[in-house]
Short mmCIF file of C-alpha atoms and ligand atoms in Angstrom, two decimals:
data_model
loop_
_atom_site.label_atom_id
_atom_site.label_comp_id
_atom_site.label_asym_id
_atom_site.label_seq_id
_atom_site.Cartn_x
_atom_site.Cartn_y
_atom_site.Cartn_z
CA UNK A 1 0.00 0.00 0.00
CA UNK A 2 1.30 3.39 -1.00
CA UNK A 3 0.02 6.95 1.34
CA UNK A 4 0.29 9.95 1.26
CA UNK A 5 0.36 12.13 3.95
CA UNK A 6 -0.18 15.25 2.21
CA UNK A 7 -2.18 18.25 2.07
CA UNK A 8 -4.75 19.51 -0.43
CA UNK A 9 -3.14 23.43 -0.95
CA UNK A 10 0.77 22.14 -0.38
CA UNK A 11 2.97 22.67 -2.94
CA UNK A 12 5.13 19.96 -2.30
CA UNK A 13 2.94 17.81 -1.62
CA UNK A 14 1.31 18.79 -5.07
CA UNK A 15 4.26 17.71 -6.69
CA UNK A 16 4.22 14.25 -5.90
CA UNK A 17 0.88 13.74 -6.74
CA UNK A 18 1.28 14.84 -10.30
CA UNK A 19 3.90 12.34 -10.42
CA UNK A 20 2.07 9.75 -8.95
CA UNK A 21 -0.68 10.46 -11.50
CA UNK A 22 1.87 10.55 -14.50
CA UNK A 23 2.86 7.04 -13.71
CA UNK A 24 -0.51 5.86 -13.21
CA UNK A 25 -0.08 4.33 -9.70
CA UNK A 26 -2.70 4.05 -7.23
CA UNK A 27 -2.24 5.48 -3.87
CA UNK A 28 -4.12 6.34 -0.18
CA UNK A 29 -4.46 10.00 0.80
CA UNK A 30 -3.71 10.73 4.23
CA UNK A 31 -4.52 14.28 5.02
CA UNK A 32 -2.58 16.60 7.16
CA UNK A 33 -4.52 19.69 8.25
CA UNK A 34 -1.63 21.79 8.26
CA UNK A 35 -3.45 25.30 8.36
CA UNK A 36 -4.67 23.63 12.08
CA UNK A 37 -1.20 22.39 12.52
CA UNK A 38 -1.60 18.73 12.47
CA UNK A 39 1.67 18.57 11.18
CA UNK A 40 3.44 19.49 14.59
CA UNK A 41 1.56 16.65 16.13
CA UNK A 42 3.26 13.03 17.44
CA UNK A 43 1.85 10.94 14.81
CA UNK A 44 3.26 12.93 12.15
CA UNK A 45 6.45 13.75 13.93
CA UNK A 46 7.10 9.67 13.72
CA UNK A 47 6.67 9.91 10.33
CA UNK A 48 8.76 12.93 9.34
CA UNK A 49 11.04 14.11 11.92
CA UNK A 50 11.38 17.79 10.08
CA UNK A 51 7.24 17.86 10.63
CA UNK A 52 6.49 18.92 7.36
CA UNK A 53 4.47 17.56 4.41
CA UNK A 54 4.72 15.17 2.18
CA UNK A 55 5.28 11.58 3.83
CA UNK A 56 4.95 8.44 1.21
CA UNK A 57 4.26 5.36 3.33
CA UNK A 58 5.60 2.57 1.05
CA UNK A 59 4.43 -0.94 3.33
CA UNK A 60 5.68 0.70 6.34
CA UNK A 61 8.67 2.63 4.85
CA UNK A 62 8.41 6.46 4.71
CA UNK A 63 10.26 8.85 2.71
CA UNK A 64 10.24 12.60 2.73
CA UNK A 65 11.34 15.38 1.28
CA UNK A 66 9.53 15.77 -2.36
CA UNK A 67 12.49 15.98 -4.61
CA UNK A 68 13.37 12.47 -3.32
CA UNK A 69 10.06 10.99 -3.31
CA UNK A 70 10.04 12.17 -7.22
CA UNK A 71 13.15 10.39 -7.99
CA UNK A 72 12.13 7.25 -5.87
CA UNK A 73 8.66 7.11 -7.89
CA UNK A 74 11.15 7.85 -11.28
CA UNK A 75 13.08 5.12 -10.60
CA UNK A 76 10.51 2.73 -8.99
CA UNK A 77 8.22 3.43 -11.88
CA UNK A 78 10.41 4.00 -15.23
CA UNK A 79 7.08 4.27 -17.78
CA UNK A 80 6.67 7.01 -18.86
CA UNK A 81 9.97 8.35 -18.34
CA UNK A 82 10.27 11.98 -16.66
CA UNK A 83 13.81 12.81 -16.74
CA UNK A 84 15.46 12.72 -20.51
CA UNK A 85 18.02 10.13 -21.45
CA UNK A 86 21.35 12.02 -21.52
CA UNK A 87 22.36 13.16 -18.30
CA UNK A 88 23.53 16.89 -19.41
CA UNK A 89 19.40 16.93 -20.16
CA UNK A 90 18.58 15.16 -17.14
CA UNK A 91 21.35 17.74 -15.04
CA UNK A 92 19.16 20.85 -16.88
CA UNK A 93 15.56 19.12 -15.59
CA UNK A 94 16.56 18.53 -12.54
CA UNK A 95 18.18 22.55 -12.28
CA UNK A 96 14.43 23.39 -12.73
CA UNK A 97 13.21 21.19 -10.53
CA UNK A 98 15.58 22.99 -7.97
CA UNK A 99 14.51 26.77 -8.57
CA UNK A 100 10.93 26.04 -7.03
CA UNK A 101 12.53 23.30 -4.85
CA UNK A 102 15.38 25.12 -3.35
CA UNK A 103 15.26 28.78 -3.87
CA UNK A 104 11.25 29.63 -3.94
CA UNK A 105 9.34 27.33 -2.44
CA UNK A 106 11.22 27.12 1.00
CA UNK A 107 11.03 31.25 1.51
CA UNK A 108 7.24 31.16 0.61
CA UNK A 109 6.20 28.25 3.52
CA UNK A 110 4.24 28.50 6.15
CA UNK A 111 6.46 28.56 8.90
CA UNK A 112 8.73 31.33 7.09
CA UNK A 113 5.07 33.43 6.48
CA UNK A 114 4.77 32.89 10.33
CA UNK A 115 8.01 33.67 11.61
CA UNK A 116 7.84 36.82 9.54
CA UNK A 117 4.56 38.31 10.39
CA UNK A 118 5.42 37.66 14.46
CA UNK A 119 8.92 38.88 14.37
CA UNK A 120 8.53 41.41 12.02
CA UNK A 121 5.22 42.32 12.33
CA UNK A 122 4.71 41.70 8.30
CA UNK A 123 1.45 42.52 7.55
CA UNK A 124 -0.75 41.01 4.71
CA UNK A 125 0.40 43.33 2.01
CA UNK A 126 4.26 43.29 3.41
CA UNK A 127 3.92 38.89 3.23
CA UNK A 128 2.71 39.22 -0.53
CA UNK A 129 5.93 41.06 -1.13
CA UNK A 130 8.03 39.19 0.75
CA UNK A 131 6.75 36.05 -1.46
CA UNK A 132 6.93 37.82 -4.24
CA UNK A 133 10.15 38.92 -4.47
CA UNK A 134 11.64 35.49 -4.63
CA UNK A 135 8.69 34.21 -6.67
CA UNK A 136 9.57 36.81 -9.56
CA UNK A 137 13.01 36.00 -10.32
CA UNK A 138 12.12 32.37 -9.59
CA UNK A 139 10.08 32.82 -12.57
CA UNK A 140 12.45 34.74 -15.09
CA UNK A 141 14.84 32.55 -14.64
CA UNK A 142 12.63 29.47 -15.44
CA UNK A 143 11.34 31.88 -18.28
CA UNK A 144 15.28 31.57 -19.65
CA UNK A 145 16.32 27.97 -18.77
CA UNK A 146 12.34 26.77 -20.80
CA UNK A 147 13.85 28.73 -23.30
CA UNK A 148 17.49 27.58 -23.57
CA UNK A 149 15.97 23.65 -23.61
CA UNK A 150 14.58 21.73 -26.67
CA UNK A 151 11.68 24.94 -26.98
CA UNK A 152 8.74 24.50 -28.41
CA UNK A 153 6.72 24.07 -25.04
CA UNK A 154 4.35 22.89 -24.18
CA UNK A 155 6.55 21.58 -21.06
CA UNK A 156 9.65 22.78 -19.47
CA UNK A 157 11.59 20.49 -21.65
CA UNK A 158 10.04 21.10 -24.79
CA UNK A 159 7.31 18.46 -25.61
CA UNK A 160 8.67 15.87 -23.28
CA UNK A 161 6.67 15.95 -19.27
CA UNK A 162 9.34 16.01 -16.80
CA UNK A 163 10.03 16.21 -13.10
CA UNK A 164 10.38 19.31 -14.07
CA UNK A 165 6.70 20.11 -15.19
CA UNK A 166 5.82 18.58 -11.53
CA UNK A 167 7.85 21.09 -9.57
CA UNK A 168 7.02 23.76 -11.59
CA UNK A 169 3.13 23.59 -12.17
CA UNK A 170 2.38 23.90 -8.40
CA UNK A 171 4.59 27.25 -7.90
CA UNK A 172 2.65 28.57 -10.65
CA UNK A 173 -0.12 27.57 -8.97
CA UNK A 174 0.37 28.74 -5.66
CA UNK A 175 1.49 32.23 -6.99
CA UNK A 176 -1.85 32.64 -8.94
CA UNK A 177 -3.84 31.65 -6.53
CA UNK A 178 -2.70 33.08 -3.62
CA UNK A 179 -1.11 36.20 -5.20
CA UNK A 180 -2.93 36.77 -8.18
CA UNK A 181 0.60 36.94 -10.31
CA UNK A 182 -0.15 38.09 -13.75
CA UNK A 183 1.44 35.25 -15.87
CA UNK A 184 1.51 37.72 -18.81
CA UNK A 185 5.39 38.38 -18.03
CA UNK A 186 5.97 34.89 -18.49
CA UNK A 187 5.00 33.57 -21.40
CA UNK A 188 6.71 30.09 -21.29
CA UNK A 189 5.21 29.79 -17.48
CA UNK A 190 1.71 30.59 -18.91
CA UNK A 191 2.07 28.21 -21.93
CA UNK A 192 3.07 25.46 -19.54
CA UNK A 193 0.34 26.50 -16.71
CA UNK A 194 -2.17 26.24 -19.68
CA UNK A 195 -1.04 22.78 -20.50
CA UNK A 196 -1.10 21.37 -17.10
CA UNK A 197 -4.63 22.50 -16.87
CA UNK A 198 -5.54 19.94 -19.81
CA UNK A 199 -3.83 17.55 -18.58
CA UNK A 200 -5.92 14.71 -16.62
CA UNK A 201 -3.00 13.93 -14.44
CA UNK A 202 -2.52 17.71 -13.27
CA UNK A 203 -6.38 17.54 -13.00
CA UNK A 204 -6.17 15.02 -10.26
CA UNK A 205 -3.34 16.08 -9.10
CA UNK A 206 -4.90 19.50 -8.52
CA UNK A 207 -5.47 21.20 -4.72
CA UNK A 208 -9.23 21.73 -5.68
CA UNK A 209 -9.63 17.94 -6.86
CA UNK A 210 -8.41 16.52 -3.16
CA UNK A 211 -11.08 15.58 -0.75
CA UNK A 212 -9.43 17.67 2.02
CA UNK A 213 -10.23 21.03 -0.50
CA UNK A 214 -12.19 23.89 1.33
N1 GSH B 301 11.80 20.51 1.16
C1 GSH B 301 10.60 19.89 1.65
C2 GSH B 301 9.67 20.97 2.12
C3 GSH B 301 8.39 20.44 2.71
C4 GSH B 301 7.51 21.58 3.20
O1 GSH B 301 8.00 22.63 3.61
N2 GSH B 301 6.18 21.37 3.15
C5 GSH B 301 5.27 22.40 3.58
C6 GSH B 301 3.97 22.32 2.79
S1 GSH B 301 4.16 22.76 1.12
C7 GSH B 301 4.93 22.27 5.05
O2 GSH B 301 4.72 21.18 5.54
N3 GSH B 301 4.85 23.40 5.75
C8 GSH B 301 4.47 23.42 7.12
C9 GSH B 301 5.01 24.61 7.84
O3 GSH B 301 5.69 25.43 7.23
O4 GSH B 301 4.71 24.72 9.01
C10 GSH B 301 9.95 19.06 0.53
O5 GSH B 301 10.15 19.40 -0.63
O6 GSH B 301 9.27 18.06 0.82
#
């Protein structure tokens, strides 16, 4: 049995699931309310000691941290392939899985939003600019390295669906959403956004499909 502990609007956790839906295998949502903290409790503390989500519960085994749960299901599941053949390609895809991975996504979370409204006394409009201002040249510079690959979209590597498209499709989504970023700046973004939105694995991958949506 495969679960995952995930939640509906989480990013990361978002990321998996398109994967998971990519490769066509059938899993268990657990839901972690994290907006009511159920991530800080015990029972998800065993789990993952850094108390954030995703967990994948493979028969008993858990792994965390969603970059390594995509290569895990990547490797565990080779058809259809999401990382290229030759590894300077597969170097570049993983690059962009890193820019939401690494360098957006971890400044935008919850406990960062937290810590800076109560130590800094950020208000609403002083968190959307905080987020912001690492989603924006997040974004240009996925705008360039789209554009440097294969091109001709619809996907961050060209026509080929990637790891890449999984990491990528939930920032978008998250800064849309939440921020109301104008994708018109990033053409690339938008084509890929609009792609996703076809696609029936981003469809039930998608926050609004899970049964924990509000
Ligand atoms: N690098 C980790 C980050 C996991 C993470 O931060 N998850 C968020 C949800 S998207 C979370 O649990 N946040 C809870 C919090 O910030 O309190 C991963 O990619 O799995």
């Amino acid at each position: 049995v495969i679960r995952l502990h995930d939640y509906f609007r989480s990013g990361t956790s978002h990321r998996v699931r398109i994967a998971l839906a990519l490769k066509g295998v059938s899993y268990e949502r657990a839901p972690v309310n994290l907006a009511q903290g159920a991530h800080q409790d015990d029972a998800f503390a065993a789990l993952n000691p850094q108390k954030l989500a995703p967990a994948l519960e493979i028969n008993g085994v858990v792994l965390t941290q969603s970059p390594a749960i995509l290569e895990w299901i990547e490797e565990t599941y080779p058809e259809p392939p999401l990382l290229p053949q030759d590894a300077i390609a597969r170097a570049k895809v993983r690059a962009m899985v890193h820019v939401p991975a690494c360098d957006i996504h971890p400044l935008n979370n919850l406990r960062v939003l937290k810590y800076v409204r109560a130590r800094f006394g950020a208000d609403d409009a002083a968190v959307q600019d905080w987020c912001m201002e690492w989603v924006r040249p997040g974004f240009a510079a996925l705008e360039t390295l789209i554009g440097e690959g294969p091109g001709d979209g619809p996907w961050a590597w060209g026509a080929a669906l990637t790891l890449a498209d999984c990491a990528i499709a939930p920032q978008i989504y998250a800064a849309v959403s939440r921020y109301q970023l104008d994708l018109s700046a990033y053409p690339r973004l938008a084509r890929l956004a609009g792609a996703a939105d076809a696609h029936p694995a981003f469809q039930a991958a998608h926050p609004s499909a899970q049964s924990d949506a509000v």
